[in-house]
mmCIF file of C-alpha atoms in Angstrom:
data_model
loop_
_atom_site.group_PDB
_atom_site.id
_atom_site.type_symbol
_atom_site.label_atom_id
_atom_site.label_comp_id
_atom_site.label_asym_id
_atom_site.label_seq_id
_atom_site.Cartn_x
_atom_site.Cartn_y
_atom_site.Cartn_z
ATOM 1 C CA UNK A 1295 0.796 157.876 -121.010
ATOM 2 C CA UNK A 1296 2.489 156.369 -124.542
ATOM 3 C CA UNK A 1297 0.041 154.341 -126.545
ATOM 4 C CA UNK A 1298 2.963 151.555 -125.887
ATOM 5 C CA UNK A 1299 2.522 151.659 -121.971
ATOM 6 C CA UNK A 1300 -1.358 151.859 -122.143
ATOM 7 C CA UNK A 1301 -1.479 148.883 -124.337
ATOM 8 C CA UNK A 1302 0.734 146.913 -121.787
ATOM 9 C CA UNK A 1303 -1.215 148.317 -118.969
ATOM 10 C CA UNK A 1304 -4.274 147.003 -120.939
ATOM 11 C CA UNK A 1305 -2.183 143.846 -121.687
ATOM 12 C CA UNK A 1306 -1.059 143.321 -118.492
ATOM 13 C CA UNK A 1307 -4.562 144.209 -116.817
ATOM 14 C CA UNK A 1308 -6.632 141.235 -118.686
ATOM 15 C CA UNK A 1309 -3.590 139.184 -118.498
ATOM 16 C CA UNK A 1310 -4.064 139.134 -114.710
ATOM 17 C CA UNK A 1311 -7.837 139.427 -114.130
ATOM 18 C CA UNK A 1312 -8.354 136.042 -116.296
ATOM 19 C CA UNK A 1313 -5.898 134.530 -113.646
ATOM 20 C CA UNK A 1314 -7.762 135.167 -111.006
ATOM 21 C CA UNK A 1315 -11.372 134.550 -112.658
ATOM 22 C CA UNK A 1316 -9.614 131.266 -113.206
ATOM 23 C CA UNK A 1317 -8.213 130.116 -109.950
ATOM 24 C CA UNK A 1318 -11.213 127.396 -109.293
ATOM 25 C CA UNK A 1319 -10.850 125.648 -112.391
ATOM 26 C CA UNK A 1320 -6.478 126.110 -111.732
ATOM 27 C CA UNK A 1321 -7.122 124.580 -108.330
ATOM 28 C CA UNK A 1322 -9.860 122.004 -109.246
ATOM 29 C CA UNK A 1323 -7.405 120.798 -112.187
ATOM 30 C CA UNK A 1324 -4.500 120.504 -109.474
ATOM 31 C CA UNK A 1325 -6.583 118.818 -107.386
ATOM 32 C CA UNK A 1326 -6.737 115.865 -109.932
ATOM 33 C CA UNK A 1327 -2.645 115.774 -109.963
ATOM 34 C CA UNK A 1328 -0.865 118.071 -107.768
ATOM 35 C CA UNK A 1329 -1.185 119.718 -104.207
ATOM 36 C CA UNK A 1330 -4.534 122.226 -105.361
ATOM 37 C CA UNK A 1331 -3.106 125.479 -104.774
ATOM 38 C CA UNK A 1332 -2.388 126.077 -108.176
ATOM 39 C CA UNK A 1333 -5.117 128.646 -108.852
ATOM 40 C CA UNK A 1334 -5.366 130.299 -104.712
ATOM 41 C CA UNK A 1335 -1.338 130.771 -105.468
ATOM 42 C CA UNK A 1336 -1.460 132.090 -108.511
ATOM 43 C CA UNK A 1337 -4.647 134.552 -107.588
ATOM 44 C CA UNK A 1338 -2.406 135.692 -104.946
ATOM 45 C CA UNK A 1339 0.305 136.466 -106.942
ATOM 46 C CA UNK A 1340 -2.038 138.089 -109.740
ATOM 47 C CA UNK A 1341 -3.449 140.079 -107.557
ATOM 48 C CA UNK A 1342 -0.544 141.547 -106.107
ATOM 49 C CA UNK A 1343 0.608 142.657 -109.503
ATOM 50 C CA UNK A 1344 -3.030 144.166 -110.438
ATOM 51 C CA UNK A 1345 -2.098 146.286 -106.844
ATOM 52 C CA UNK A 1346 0.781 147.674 -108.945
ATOM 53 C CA UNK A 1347 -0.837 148.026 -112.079
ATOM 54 C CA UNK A 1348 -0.168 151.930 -112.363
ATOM 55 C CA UNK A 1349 3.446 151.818 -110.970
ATOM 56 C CA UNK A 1350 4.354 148.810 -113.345
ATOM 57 C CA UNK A 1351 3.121 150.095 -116.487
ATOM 58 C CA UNK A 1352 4.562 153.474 -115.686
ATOM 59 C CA UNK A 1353 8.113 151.957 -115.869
ATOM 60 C CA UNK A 1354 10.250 150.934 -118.797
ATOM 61 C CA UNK A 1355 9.052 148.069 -120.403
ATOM 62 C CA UNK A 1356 12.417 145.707 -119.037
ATOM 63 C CA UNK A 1357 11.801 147.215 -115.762
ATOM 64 C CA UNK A 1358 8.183 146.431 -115.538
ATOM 65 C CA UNK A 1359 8.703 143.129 -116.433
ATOM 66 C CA UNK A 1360 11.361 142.869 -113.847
ATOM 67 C CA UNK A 1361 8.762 144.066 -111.130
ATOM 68 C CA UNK A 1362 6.299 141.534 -112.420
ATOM 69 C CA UNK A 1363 8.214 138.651 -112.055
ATOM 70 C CA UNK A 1364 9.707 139.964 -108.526
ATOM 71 C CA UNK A 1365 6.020 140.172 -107.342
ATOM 72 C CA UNK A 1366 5.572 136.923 -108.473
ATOM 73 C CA UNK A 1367 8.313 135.164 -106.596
ATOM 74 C CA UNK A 1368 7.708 136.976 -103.784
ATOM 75 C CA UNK A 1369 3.760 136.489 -103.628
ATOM 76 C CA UNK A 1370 2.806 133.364 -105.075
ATOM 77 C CA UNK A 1371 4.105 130.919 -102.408
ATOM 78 C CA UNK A 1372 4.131 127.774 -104.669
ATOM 79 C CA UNK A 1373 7.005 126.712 -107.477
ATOM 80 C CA UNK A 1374 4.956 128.711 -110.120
ATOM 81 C CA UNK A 1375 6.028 131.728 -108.434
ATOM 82 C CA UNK A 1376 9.984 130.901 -109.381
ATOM 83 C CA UNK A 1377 9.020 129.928 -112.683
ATOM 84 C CA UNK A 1378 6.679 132.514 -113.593
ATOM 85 C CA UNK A 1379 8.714 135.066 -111.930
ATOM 86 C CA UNK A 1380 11.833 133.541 -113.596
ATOM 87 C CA UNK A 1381 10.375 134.131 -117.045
ATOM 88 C CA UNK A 1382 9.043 138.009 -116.431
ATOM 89 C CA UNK A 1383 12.754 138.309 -115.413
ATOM 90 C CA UNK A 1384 14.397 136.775 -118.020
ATOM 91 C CA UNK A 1385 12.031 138.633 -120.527
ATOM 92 C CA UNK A 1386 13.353 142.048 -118.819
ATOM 93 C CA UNK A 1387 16.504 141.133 -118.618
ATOM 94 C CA UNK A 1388 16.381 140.840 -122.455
ATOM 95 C CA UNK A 1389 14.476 143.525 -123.262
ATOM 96 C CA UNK A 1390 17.606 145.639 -121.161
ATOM 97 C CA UNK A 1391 20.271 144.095 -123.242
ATOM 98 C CA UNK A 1392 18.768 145.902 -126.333
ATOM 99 C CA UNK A 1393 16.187 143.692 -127.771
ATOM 100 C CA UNK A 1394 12.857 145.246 -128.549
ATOM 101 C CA UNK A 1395 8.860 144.794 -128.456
ATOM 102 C CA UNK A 1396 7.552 144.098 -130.804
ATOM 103 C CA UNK A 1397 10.467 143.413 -133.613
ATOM 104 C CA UNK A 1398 12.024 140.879 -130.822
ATOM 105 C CA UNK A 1399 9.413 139.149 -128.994
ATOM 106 C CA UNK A 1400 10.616 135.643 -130.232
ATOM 107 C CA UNK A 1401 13.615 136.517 -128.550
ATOM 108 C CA UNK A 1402 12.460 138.042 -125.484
ATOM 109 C CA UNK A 1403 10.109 135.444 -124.902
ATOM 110 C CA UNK A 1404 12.542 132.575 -125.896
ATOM 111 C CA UNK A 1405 14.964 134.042 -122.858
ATOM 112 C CA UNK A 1406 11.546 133.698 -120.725
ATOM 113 C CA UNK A 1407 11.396 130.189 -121.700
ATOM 114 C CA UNK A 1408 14.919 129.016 -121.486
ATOM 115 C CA UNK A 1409 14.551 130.672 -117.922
ATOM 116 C CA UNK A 1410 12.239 128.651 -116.844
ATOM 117 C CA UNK A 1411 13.482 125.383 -118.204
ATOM 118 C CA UNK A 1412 16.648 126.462 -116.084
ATOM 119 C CA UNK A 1413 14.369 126.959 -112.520
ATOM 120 C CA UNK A 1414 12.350 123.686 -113.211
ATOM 121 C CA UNK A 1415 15.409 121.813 -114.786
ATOM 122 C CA UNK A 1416 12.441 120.493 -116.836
ATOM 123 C CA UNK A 1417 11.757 120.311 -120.424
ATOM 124 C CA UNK A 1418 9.190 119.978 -122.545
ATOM 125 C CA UNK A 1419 7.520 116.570 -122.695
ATOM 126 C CA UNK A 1420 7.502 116.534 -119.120
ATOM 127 C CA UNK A 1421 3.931 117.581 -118.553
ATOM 128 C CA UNK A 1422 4.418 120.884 -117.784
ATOM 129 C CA UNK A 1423 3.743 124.761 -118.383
ATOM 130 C CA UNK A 1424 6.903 124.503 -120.964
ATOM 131 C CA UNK A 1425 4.750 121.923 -122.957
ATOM 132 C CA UNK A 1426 2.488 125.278 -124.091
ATOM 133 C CA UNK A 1427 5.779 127.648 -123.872
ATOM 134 C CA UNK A 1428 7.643 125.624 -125.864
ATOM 135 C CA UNK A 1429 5.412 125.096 -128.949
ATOM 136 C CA UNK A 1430 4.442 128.778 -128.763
ATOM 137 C CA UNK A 1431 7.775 129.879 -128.954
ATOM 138 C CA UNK A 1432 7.988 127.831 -131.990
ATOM 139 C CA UNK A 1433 5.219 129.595 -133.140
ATOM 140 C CA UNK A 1434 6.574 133.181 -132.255
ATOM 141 C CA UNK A 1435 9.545 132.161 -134.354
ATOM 142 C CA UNK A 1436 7.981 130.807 -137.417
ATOM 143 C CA UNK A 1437 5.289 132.834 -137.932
ATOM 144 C CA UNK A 1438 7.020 135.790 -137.249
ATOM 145 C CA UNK A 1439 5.787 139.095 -138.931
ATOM 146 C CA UNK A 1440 2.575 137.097 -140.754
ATOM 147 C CA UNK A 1441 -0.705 138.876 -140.178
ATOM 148 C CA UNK A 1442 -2.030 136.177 -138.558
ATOM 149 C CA UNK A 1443 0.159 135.363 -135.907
ATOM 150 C CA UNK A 1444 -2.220 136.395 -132.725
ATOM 151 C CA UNK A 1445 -4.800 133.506 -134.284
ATOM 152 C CA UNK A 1446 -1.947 130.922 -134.436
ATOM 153 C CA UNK A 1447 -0.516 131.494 -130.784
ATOM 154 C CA UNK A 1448 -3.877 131.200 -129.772
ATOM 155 C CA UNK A 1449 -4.620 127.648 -131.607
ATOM 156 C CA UNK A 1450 -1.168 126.677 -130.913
ATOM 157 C CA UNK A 1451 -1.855 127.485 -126.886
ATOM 158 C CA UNK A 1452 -5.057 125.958 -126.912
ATOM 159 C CA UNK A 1453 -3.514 122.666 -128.744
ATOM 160 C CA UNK A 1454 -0.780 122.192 -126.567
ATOM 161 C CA UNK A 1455 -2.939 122.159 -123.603
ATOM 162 C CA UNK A 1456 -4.865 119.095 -125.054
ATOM 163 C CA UNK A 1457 -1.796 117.257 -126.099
ATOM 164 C CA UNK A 1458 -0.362 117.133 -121.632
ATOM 165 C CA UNK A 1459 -3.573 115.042 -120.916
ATOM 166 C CA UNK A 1460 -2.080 111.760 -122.078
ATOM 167 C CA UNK A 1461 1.268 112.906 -121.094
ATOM 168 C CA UNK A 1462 2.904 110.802 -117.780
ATOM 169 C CA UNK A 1463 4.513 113.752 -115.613
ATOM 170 C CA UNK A 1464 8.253 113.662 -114.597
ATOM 171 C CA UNK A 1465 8.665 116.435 -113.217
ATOM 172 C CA UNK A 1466 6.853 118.388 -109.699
ATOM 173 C CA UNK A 1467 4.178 116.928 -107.637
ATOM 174 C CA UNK A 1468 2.223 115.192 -110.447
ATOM 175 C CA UNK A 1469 5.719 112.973 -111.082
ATOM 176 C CA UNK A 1470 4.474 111.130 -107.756
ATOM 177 C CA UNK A 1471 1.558 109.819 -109.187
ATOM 178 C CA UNK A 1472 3.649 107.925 -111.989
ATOM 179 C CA UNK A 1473 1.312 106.792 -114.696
ATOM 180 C CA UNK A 1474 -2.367 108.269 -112.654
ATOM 181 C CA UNK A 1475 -0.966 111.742 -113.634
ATOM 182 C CA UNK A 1476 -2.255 110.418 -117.419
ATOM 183 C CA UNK A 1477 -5.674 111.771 -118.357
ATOM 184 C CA UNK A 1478 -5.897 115.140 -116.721
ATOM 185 C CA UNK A 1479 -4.451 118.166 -118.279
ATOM 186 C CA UNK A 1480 -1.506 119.785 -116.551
ATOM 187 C CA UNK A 1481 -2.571 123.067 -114.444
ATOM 188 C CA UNK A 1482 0.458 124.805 -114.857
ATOM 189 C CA UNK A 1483 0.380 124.487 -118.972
ATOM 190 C CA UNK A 1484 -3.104 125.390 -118.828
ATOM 191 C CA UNK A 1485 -2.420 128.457 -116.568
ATOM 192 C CA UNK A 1486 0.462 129.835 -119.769
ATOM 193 C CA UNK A 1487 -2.231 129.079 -121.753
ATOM 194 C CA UNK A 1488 -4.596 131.337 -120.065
ATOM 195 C CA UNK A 1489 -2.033 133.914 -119.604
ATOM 196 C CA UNK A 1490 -1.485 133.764 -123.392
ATOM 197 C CA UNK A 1491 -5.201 133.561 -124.549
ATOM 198 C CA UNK A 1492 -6.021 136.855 -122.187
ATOM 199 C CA UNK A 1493 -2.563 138.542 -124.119
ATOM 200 C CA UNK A 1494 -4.307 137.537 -127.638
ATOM 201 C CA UNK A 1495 -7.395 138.566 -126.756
ATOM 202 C CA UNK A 1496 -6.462 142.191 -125.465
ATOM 203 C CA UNK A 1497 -4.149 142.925 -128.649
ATOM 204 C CA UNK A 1498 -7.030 141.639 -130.994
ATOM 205 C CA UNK A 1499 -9.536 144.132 -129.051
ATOM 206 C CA UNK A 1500 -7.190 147.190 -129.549
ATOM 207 C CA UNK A 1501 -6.873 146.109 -133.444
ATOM 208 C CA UNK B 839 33.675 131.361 -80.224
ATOM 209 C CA UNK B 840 34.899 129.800 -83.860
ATOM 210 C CA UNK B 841 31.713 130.084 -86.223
ATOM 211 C CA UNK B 842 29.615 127.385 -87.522
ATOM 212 C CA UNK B 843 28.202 126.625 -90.417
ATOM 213 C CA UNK B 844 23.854 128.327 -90.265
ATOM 214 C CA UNK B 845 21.093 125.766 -90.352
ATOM 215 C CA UNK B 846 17.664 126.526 -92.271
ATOM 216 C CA UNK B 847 14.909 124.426 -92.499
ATOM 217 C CA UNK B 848 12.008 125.326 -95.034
ATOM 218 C CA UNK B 849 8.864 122.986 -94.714
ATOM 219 C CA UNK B 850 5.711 123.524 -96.836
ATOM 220 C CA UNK B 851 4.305 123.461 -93.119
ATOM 221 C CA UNK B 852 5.429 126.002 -90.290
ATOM 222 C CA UNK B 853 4.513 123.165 -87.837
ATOM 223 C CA UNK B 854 6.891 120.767 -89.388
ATOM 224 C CA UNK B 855 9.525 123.736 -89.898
ATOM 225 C CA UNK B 856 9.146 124.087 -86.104
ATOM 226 C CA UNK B 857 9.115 120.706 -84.818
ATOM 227 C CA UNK B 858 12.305 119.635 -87.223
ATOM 228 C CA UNK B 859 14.214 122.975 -85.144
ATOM 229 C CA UNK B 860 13.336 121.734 -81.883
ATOM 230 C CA UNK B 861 14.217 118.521 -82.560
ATOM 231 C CA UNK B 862 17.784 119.839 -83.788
ATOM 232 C CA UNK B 863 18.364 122.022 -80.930
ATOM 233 C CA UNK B 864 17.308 119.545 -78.356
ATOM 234 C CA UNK B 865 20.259 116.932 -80.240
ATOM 235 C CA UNK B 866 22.481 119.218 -81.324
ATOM 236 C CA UNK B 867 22.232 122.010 -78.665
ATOM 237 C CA UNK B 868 22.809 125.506 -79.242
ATOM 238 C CA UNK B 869 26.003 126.443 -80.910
ATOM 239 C CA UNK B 870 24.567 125.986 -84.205
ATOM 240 C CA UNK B 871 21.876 128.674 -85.568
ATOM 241 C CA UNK B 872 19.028 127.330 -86.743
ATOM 242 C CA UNK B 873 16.513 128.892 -88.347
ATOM 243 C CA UNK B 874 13.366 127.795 -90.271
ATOM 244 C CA UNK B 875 10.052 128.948 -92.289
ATOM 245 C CA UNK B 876 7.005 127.369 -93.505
ATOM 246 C CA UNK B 877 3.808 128.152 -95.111
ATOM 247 C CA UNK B 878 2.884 130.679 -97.929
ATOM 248 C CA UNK B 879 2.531 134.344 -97.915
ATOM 249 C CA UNK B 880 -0.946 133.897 -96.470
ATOM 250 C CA UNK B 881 -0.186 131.416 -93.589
ATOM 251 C CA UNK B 882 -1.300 128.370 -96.010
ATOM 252 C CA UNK B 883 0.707 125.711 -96.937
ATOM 253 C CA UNK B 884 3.145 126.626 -99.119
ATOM 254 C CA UNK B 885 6.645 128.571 -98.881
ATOM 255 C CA UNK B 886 7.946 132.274 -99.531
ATOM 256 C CA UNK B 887 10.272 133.614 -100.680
ATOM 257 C CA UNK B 888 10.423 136.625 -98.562
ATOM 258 C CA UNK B 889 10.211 133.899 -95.534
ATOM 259 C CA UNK B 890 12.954 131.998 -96.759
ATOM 260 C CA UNK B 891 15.415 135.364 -97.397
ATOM 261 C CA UNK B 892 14.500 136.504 -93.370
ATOM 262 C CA UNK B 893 15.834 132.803 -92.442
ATOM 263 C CA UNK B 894 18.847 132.591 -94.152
ATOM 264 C CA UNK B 895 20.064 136.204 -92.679
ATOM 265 C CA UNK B 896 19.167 135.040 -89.129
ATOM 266 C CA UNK B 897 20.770 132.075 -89.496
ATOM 267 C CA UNK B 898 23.786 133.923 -91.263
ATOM 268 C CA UNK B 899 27.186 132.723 -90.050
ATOM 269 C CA UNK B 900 30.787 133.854 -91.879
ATOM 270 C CA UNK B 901 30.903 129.848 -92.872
ATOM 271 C CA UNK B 902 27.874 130.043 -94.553
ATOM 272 C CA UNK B 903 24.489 128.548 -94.349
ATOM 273 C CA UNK B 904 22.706 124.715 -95.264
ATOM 274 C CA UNK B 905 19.006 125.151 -96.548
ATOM 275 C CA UNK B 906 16.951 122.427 -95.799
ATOM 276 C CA UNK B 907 13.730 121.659 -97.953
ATOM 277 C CA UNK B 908 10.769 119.048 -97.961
ATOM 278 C CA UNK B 909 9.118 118.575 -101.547
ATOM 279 C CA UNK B 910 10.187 120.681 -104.893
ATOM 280 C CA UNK B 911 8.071 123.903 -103.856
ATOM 281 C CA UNK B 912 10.671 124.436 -101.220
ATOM 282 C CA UNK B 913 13.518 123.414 -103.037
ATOM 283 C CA UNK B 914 12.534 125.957 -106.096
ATOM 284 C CA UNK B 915 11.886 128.819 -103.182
ATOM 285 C CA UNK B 916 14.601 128.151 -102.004
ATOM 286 C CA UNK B 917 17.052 127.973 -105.005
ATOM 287 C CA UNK B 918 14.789 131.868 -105.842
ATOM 288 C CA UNK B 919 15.885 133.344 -102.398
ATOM 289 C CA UNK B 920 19.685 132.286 -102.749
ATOM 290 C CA UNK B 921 19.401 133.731 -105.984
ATOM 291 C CA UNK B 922 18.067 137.159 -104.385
ATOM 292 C CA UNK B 923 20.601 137.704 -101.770
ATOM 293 C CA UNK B 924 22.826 139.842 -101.648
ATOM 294 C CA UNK B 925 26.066 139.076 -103.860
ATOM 295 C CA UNK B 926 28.710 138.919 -101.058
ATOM 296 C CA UNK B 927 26.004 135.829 -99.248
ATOM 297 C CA UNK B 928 24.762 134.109 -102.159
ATOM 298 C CA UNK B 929 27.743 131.796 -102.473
ATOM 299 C CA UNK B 930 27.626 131.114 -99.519
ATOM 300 C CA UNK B 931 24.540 129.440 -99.448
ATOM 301 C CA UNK B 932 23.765 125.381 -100.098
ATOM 302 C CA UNK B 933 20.211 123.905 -100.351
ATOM 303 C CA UNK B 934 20.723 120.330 -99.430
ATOM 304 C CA UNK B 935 19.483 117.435 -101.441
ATOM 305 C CA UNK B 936 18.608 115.636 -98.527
ATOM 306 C CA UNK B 937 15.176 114.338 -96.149
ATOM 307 C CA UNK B 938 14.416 117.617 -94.030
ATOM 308 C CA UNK B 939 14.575 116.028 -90.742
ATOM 309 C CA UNK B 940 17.592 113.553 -90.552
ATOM 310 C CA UNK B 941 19.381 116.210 -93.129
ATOM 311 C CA UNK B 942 18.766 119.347 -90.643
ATOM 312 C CA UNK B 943 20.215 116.986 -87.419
ATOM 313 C CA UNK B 944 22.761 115.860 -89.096
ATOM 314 C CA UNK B 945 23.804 118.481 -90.746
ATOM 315 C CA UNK B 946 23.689 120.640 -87.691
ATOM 316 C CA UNK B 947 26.057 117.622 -85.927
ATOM 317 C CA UNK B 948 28.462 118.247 -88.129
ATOM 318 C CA UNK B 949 28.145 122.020 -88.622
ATOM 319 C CA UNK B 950 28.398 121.722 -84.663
ATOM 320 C CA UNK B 951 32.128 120.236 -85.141
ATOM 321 C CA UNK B 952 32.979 123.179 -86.953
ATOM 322 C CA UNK B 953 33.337 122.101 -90.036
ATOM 323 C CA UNK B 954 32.898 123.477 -93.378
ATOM 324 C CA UNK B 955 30.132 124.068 -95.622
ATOM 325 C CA UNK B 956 30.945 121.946 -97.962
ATOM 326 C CA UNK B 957 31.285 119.262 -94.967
ATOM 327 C CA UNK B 958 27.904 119.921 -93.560
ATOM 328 C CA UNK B 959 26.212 119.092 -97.218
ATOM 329 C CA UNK B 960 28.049 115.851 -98.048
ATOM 330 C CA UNK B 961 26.766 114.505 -94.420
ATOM 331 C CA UNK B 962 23.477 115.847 -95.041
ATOM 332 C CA UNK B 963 23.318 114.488 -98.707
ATOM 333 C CA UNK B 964 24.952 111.086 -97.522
ATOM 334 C CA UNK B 965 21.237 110.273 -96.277
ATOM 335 C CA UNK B 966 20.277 110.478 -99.997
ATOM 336 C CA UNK B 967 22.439 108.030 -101.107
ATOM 337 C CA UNK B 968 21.227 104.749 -103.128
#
């Protein structure tokens, strides 16, 4: 195996098992605001990626991501499966139209975010996951090539998570509760955070 | 037999899903294919995708098929499992801004008049209207 596919394997691994050591406090957060499968759905769809672990990382890294977000759609049974899956997709589909990890991941993860934005027809300031993808993204961009950059997506993540509490949702389930969806952080934006933290964490360990 | 227009109906709940097609084939009768899905990958509440895809092909007809959908779950499925047909159907596929159990009757009325695809969704949507 290429030290690139083991460290996405490893990546990709964590990524996934903080998911699912996460789904109570997922659910219990979209229990305050939104329907409370956030964190069984996403376990679900977790898992079924940790089933593929070996085939996954075995493939080219636009066709993994590809297979990630397809298991995602096609496991997760809530709207984060679309929208996660949408950005996995997007990502690969970048990463197949000759943009590279790492030199592009601003890029690649920008056409994961725009992707999104498209399923949800949501944008940032809306109280949801884009309201941590957005300002990392930002992040990614600016801070591009500086040694630091794994401790400022991490701050940044863990920021923006903070910052949807006193946000009123407009968009999904939590849009129903009008101005009672202010005071609770947003589930989805704290599951990208998460996702992200795990990613951090796993690159920093193989420093 | 001239072809009309395929009815899905995709609840969060299968028992809604259900009830909504009886109720359509008991008004509407049987010339229209109706076909519906509900609940998650693990028989919660929720939708699939992979449900929603199995629908839409049985409910396939050569004028196309109206997707019916309760809250934004469905609607996002449901806009994912267009997406992941095959080319030559996707087109041909509408989900319907509309409230899942007048929309799916009266779509189904008017796909039972034969009429177009386009047809079927303005009547559907028309129940949407301010």
């Amino acid at each position: 195996m290429s030290v690139q596919s083991e460290t996405f394997k490893s990546l990709l691994k964590a990524a996934a098992e903080q998911v699912i050591a996460s789904a109570p406090e997922l659910t219990s957060l979209d229990q305050a605001i939104g329907d409370g499968d956030h964190g069984t759905n996403m376990k679900r769809g977790f898992e079924a990626v940790l089933g593929k672990l070996d085939a996954i990382s075995a493939q080219p890294l636009d066709e993994a991501f590809k297979t990630i977000g397809k298991t995602l759609v096609m496991t997760v049974g809530g709207a984060s499966g679309p929208l996660y899956g949408s950005f996995f997709l997007a990502a690969g589909e970048a990463l197949s139209h000759d943009k590279h990890l790492p030199d592009d991941l601003a890029d690649v993860f920008g056409s994961g975010v725009n992707a999104v934005s498209a399923r949800g027809r949501s944008q940032a300031g809306e109280k949801t996951m884009l309201d941590v993808l957005v300002p990392v993204l930002e992040t990614l961009k600016t801070g591009a090539g500086q040694p630091d950059l794994i401790a400022r997506v991490r701050s940044t993540a863990a920021e923006a998570v903070e910052r949807t509490a006193p946000m009123q949702a407009t968009k999904g389930r939590a849009s129903f509760l009008g101005a009672r969806s202010v005071g609770h952080v947003d589930p989805g934006a704290r599951s990208s955070c998460l996702l992200l933290h795990a990613v951090c964490s796993s690159l920093e360990a193989r420093q | 037999m001239t072809d009309t227009v395929g009815i899905v109906i995709v609840s969060h709940s299968l028992d809604i899903a259900k009830g909504t097609a009886d109720m359509v084939r008991q008004m509407v009768g049987s010339e229209v294919k109706v076909a519906f899905c509900g609940g998650n990958p693990d028989g919660g509440l929720g939708t699939s995708v992979p449900l929603i895809i199995d629908a839409i092909n049985d409910a396939w007809s050569s004028k196309g098929v109206a997707v019916l959908v309760d809250l934004g779950g469905a609607e996002t499925n449901s806009e994912m499992a267009v997406e992941m047909l095959e080319p030559a159907r996707r087109d041909l596929v509408v989900v319907c801004n509309a409230p899942i159990v007048e929309g799916a009757v009266m779509a189904a009325t008017e796909a039972a008049g034969g009429s177009s695809l386009a047809q079927v969704k303005a009547v559907a949507e028309e129940l949407s209207a301010d």
